[in-house]
Each structure stands twice: as structure tokens, then as C-alpha cells.
Amino acid sequence: MPHEIHGQLKADDGRYAIVVSRFNEFITSKLLGGAIDALVRHGCDDSTIVAVHVPGAFELPLVARKVAASGKFDAVICLGCVIRGQTPHFEYVASEAAKGIAQVADSTGVPTTFGVLTTDTLEQAVERAGAKAGNKGADAAMSAIELVSVLKQLDGVS
Ligand code: INI
């Protein structure tokens, strides 16, 4: 019989950091609220959560790397919002954020999740920040909780 590992959605014994960008703060504050709410509803003591604010999505990887490499956190949740209509360099900002965040997880081994909205319009961003398409900050927090549990279980596999 296979030994299957499924992440448990319990956040009571993990230490979580959130790195969130100020650009499009109207949206990213909703992502931050969603992420904190998801962590707390799954048992995390909110006084243990550290939220680090950075200027824009482009800056998320640098700070996420420092946080992940500190050894103080079980997971890092990255939150931001890049809207195509607002900038001709949408592709650069969005792709550097995505690539950089993936590299942080790869190089540190610390689950580092991607809660960065990349949308064509502000309306689409609103929909993903607590309106009809859910809250992607909460989704990124849930992924972090699950990964922490999966990695802990893998540590126990002989
Ligand atoms: N940063 C974002 O997080 N979202 C955006 O939509 C955005 N736009 O439109 O340009 C954006 N730009 C700033 C960028 O992330 C950096 O903070 C800036 O280039 C300084 O390095």
C-alpha cells in the first residue's frame, strides 16, 4: 500500500512571513487581509505573523529571499498586483516577480508562494482580491500552509 502524503491545513505550529507590495495598495491590502485571515482561521496565532512591506512587485524576490534565508520562518507568502493597463513594462515586472519568487523557493528550500495578481484591468484585480473570484492572498496562504505540512511529513519518511 503506498504511503501517501497530503498536506494538512493546520497552521498552528508554523511561523509565516508575508511580503507584500505597496504598488496598487488598494488591492494588495485586500490580499494581505485575506492571507492573514486564512492563516488565523487555520490556527496560526496572529502575533507570530510578520508582514514586510516593499515598494512594488519587482522588489518581492529580494526581500522574500532575505526572509526565507533567515531560517526564522517555515514559509513566505508573496503578495502583489501588476495591472497591464498601468505600465508598458507589465511583462518585465510580472515575469521578474514570478521568476524571482520561484528561485527563492528553489534556492532556499523554504516554501515561498505566489500571490501576485497579474491582470489586464483593475476590475479583474478587484475580482481576485475578495470579490467574485475569491481572494488570491488567501489562496497563497493556504498553499503555504499545505507545503509546510508536506515538507514536515517528508522529514519523517524513513
Ligand atoms: N509594481 C507593481 O507591483 N505593480 C504594477 O502594476 C507596477 N507598474 O504598473 O509599473 C509596478 N511597478 C513598480 C515596480 O514593481 C518597482 O517597484 C519599480 O520599478 C522600482 O523598482
CSV table of C-alpha atoms and ligand atoms in Angstrom, one decimal, residues 21 23-24 55-59 81-83 86-87 89 93, ligand 1:
chain,number,residue,atom,x,y,z
A,21,SER,CA,4.0,45.3,-2.2
A,23,PHE,CA,2.0,49.4,-5.5
A,24,ASN,CA,-1.8,49.1,-6.1
A,55,PRO,CA,7.5,49.2,-2.9
A,56,GLY,CA,6.4,47.1,-5.8
A,57,ALA,CA,6.1,43.5,-7.1
A,58,PHE,CA,9.6,43.8,-8.7
A,59,GLU,CA,11.1,44.1,-5.2
A,81,CYS,CA,-0.7,43.3,-8.0
A,82,VAL,CA,0.6,44.1,-11.5
A,83,ILE,CA,-2.0,45.5,-13.9
A,86,GLN,CA,-0.9,50.7,-16.0
A,87,THR,CA,2.5,50.1,-17.5
A,89,HIS,CA,6.7,47.3,-18.7
A,93,VAL,CA,7.6,43.4,-13.7
B,1,INI,N1,4.7,47.4,-9.5
B,1,INI,C1,3.6,46.7,-9.2
B,1,INI,O1,3.7,46.0,-8.1
B,1,INI,N2,2.5,46.7,-9.9
B,1,INI,C2,2.5,47.4,-11.1
B,1,INI,O2,1.4,47.3,-11.8
B,1,INI,C3,3.6,48.2,-11.5
B,1,INI,N3,3.5,49.0,-12.6
B,1,INI,O3,2.4,49.2,-13.2
B,1,INI,O4,4.5,49.6,-13.1
B,1,INI,C4,4.7,48.2,-10.6
B,1,INI,N4,5.8,48.9,-10.9
B,1,INI,C5,6.8,49.2,-9.9
B,1,INI,C6,7.9,48.1,-9.8
B,1,INI,O5,7.4,47.0,-9.2
B,1,INI,C7,9.1,48.6,-9.0
B,1,INI,O6,8.6,48.9,-7.7
B,1,INI,C8,9.7,49.8,-9.6
B,1,INI,O7,10.1,49.6,-10.9
B,1,INI,C9,11.0,50.2,-8.8
B,1,INI,O8,12.0,49.1,-8.9
